[in-house]
PDB file of C-alpha atoms and ligand atoms in Angstrom:
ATOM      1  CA  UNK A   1      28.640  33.105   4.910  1.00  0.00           C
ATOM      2  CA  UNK A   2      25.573  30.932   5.282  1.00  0.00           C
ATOM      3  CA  UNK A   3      24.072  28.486   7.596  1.00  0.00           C
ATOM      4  CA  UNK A   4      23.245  25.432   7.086  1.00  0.00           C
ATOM      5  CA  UNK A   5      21.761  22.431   8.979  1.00  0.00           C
ATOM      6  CA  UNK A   6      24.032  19.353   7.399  1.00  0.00           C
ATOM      7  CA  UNK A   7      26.960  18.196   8.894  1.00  0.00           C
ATOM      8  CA  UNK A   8      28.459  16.856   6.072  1.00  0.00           C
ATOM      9  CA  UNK A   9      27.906  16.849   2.471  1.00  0.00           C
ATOM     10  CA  UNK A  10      28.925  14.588  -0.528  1.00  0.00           C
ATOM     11  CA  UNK A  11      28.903  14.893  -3.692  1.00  0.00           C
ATOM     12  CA  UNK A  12      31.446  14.459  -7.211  1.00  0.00           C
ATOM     13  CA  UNK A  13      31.458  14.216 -10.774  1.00  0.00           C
ATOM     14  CA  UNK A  14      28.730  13.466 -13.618  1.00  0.00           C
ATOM     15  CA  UNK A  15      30.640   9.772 -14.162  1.00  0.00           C
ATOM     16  CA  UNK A  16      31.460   8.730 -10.736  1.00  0.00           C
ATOM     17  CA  UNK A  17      35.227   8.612 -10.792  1.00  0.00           C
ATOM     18  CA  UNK A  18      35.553  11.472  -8.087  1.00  0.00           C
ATOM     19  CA  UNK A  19      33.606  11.536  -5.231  1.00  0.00           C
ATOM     20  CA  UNK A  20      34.080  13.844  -2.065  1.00  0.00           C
ATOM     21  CA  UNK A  21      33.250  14.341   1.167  1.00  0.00           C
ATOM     22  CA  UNK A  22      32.789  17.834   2.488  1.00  0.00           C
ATOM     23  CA  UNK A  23      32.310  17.872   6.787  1.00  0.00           C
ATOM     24  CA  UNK A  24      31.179  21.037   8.010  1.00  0.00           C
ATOM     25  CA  UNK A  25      33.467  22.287  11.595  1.00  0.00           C
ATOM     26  CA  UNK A  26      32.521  25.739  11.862  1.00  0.00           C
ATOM     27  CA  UNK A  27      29.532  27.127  13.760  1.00  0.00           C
ATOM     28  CA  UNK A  28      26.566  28.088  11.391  1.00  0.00           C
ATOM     29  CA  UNK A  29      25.400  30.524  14.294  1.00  0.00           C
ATOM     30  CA  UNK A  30      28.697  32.276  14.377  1.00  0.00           C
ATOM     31  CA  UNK A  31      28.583  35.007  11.502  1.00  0.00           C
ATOM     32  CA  UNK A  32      32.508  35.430  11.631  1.00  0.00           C
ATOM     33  CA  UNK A  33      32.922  31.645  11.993  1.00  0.00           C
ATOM     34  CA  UNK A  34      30.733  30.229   8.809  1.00  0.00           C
ATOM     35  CA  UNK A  35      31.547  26.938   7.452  1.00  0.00           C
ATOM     36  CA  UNK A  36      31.456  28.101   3.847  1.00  0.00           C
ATOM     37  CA  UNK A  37      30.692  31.169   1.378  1.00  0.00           C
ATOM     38  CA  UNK A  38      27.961  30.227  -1.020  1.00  0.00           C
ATOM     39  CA  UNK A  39      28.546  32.545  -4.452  1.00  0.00           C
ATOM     40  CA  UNK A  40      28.151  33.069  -7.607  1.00  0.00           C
ATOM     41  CA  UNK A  41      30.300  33.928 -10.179  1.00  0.00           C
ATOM     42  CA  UNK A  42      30.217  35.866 -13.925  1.00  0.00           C
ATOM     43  CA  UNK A  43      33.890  35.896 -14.900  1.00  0.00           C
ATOM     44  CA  UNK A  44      34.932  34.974 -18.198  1.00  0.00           C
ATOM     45  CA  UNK A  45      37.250  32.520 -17.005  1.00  0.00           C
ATOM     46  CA  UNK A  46      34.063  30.594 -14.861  1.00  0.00           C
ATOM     47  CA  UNK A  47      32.598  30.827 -18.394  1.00  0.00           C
ATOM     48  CA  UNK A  48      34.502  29.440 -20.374  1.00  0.00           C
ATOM     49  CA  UNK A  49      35.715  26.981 -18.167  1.00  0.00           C
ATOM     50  CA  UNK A  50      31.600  25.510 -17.224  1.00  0.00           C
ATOM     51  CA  UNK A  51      30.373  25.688 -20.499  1.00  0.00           C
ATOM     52  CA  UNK A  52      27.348  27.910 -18.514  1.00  0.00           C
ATOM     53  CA  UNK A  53      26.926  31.630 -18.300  1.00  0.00           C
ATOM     54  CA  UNK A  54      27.977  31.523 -14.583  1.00  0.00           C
ATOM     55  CA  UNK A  55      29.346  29.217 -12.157  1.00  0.00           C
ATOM     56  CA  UNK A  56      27.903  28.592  -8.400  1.00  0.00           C
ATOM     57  CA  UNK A  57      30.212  27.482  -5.851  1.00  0.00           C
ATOM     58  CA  UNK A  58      30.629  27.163  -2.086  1.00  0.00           C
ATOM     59  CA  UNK A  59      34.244  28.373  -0.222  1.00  0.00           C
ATOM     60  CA  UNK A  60      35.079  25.751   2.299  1.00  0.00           C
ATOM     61  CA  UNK A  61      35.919  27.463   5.719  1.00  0.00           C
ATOM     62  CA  UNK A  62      38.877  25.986   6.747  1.00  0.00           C
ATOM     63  CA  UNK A  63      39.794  24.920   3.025  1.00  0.00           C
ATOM     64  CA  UNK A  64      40.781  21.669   4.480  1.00  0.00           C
ATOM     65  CA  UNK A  65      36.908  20.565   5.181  1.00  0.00           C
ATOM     66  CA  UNK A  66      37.220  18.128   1.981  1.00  0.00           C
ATOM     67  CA  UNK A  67      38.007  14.627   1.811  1.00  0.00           C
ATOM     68  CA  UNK A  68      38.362  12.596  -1.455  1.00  0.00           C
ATOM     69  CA  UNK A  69      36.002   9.080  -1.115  1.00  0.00           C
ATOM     70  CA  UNK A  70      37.719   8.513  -4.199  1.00  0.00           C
ATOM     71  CA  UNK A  71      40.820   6.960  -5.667  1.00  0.00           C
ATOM     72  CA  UNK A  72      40.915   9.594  -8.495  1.00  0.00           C
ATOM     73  CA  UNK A  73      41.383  12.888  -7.911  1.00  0.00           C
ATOM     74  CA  UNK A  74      40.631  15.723  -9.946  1.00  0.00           C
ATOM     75  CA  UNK A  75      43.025  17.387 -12.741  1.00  0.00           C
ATOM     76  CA  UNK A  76      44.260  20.140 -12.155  1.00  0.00           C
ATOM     77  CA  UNK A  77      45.533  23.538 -14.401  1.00  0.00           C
ATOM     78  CA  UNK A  78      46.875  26.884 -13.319  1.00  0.00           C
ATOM     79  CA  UNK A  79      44.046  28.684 -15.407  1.00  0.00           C
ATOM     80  CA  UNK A  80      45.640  32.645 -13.509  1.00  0.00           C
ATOM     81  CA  UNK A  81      48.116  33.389 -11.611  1.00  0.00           C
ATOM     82  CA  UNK A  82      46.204  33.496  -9.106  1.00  0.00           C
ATOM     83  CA  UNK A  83      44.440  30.214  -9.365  1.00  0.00           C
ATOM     84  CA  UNK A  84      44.408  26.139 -10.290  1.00  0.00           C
ATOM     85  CA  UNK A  85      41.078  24.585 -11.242  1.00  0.00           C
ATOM     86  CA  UNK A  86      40.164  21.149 -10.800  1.00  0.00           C
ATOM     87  CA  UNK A  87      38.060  18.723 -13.055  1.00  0.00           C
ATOM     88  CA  UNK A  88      37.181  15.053 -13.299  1.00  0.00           C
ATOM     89  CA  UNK A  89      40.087  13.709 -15.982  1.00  0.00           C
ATOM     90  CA  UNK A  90      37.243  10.458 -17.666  1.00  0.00           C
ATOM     91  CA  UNK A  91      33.917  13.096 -17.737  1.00  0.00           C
ATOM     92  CA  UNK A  92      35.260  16.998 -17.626  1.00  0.00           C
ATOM     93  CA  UNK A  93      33.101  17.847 -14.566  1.00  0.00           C
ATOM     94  CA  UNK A  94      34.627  21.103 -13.109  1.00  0.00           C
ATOM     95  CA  UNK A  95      34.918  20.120  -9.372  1.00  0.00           C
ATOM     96  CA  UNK A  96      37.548  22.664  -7.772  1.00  0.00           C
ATOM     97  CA  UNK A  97      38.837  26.009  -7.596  1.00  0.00           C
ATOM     98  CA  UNK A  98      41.908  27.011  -5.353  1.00  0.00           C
ATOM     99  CA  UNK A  99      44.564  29.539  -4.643  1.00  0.00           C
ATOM    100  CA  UNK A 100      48.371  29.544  -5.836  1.00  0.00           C
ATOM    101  CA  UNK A 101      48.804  32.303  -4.204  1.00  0.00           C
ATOM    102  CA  UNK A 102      51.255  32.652  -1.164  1.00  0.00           C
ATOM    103  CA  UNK A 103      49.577  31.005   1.675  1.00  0.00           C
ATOM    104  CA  UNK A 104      51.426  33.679   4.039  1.00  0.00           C
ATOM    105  CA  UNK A 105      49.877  36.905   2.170  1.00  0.00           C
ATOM    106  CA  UNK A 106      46.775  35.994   1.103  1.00  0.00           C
ATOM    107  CA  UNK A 107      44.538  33.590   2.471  1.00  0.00           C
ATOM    108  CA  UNK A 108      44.503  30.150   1.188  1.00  0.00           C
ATOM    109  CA  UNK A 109      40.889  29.648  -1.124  1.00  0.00           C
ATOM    110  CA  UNK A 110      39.185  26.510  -2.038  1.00  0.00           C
ATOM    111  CA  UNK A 111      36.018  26.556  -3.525  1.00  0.00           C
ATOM    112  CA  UNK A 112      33.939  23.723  -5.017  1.00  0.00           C
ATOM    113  CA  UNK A 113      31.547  24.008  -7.433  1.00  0.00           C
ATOM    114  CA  UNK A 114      28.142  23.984  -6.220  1.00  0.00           C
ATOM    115  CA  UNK A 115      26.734  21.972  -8.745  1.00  0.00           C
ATOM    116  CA  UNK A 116      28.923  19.027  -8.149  1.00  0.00           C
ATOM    117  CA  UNK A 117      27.430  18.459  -4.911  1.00  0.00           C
ATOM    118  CA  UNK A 118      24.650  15.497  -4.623  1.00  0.00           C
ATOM    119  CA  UNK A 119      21.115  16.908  -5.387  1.00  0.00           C
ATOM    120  CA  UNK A 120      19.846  15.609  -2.227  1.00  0.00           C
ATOM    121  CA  UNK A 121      21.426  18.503  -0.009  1.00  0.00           C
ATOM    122  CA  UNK A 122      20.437  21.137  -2.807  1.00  0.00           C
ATOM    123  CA  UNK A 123      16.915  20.643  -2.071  1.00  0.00           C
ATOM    124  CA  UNK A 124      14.282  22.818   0.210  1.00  0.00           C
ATOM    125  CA  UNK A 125      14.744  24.823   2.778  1.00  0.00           C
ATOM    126  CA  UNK A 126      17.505  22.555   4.323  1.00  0.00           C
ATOM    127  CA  UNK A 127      19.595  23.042   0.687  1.00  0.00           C
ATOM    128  CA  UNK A 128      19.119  26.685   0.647  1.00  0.00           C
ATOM    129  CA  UNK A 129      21.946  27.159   2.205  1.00  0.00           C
ATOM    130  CA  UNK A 130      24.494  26.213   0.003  1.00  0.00           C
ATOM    131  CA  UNK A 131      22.647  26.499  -3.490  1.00  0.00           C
ATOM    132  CA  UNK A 132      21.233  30.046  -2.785  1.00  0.00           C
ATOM    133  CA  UNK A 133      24.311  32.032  -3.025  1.00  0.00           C
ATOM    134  CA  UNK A 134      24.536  34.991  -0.786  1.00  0.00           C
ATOM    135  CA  UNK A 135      26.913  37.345  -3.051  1.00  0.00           C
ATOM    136  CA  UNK A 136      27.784  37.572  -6.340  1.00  0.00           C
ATOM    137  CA  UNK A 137      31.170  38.780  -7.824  1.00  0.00           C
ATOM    138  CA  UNK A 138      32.495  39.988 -11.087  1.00  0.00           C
ATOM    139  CA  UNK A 139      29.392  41.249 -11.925  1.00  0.00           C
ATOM    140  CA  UNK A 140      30.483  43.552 -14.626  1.00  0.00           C
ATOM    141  CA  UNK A 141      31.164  40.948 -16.723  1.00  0.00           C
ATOM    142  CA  UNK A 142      27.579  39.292 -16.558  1.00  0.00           C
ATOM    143  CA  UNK A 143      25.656  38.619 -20.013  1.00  0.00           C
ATOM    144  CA  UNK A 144      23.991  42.043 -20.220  1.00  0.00           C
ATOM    145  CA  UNK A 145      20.150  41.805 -19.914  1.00  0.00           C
ATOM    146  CA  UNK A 146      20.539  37.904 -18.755  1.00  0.00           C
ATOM    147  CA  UNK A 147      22.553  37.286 -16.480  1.00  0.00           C
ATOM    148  CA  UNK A 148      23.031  40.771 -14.205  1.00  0.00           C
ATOM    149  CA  UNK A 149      18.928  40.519 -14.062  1.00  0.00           C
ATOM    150  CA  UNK A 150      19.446  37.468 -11.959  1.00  0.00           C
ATOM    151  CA  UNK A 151      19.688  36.686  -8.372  1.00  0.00           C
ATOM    152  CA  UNK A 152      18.220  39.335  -7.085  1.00  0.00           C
ATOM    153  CA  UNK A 153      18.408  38.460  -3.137  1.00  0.00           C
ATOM    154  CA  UNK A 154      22.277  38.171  -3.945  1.00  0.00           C
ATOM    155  CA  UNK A 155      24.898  40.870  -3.376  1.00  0.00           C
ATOM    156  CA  UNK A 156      26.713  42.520  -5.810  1.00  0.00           C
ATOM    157  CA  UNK A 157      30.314  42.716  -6.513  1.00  0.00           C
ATOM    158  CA  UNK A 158      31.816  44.329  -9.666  1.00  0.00           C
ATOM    159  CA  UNK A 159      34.648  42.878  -9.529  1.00  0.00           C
ATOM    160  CA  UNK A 160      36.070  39.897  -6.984  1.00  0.00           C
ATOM    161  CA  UNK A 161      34.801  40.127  -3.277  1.00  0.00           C
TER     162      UNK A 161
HETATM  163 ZN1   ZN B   1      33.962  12.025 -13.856  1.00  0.00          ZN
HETATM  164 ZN1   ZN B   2      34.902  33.236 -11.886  1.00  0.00          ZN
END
């Protein structure tokens, strides 16, 4: 998990339709108690699904830490059985990623995708935070010679974390 020194963040979708609120509970000093999981991911289904070679996103800690600002809400799929993903339903921004999975055996995951979040709090040292992920997973499906060359300072997972 990784500090940071907002609050609260905000951000939403390329045409405005979705916007969110994201307010940060847990104690950035507290290495067990981090308010979110900054990551990266090279799956195929993160692929496919960004239109990029990878997808950045940050795993709210408690999953609950969002609030919609916006009437519209994202669209959702089951794109696994493990997972739904959420997107804006007027521009296609990928916003969301979270668990189907029983609550009671595994733990409940919501991620959002980094990228969606205002550029303001991506910035500097303050932004590191949240836009320098801190592990990577699924690495063995990166773009050989691209994408596994990247993010050094970032740990490595073959396969999920
Ligand atoms: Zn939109
Ligand atoms: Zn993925």
């Amino acid at each position: 998990m990784s500090p940071t020194t907002f609050d609260a963040i905000e951000g939403g979708c390329l045409c405005g339709d979705i916007r969110y609120k994201v307010t940060f509970t847990k104690s950035p000093e507290d290495p067990q108690n981090q308010p979110f999981l900054a990551a990266i991911c090279h799956c195929t289904q993160c692929r496919k699904e960004s239109g990029a070679l990878l997808m950045h996103f940050i795993i709210l800690n408690p999953p609950t830490a969002i609030e919609w600002l916006s009437s519209a809400r994202p669209k959702e799929y089951i794109s696994s059985y493990k997972a739904k993903r959420g997107f804006c339903g007027s521009c296609g921004s990928s916003l969301t990623y979270e668990s189907i999975l029983d609550p009671h055996v595994h733990a409940p995951v919501f991620a959002l995708m980094t990228g969606s979040i205002d550029q303001k709090y991506l910035q500097g040292e303050e932004g590191k935070a949240l836009s320098k992920a801190s592990i990577q997973v699924w690495c063995d499906r990166a773009v050989k010679g691209v994408t596994d060359e990247l993010f050094e300072y970032a740990e490595r997972h073959a396969g999920n974390a």
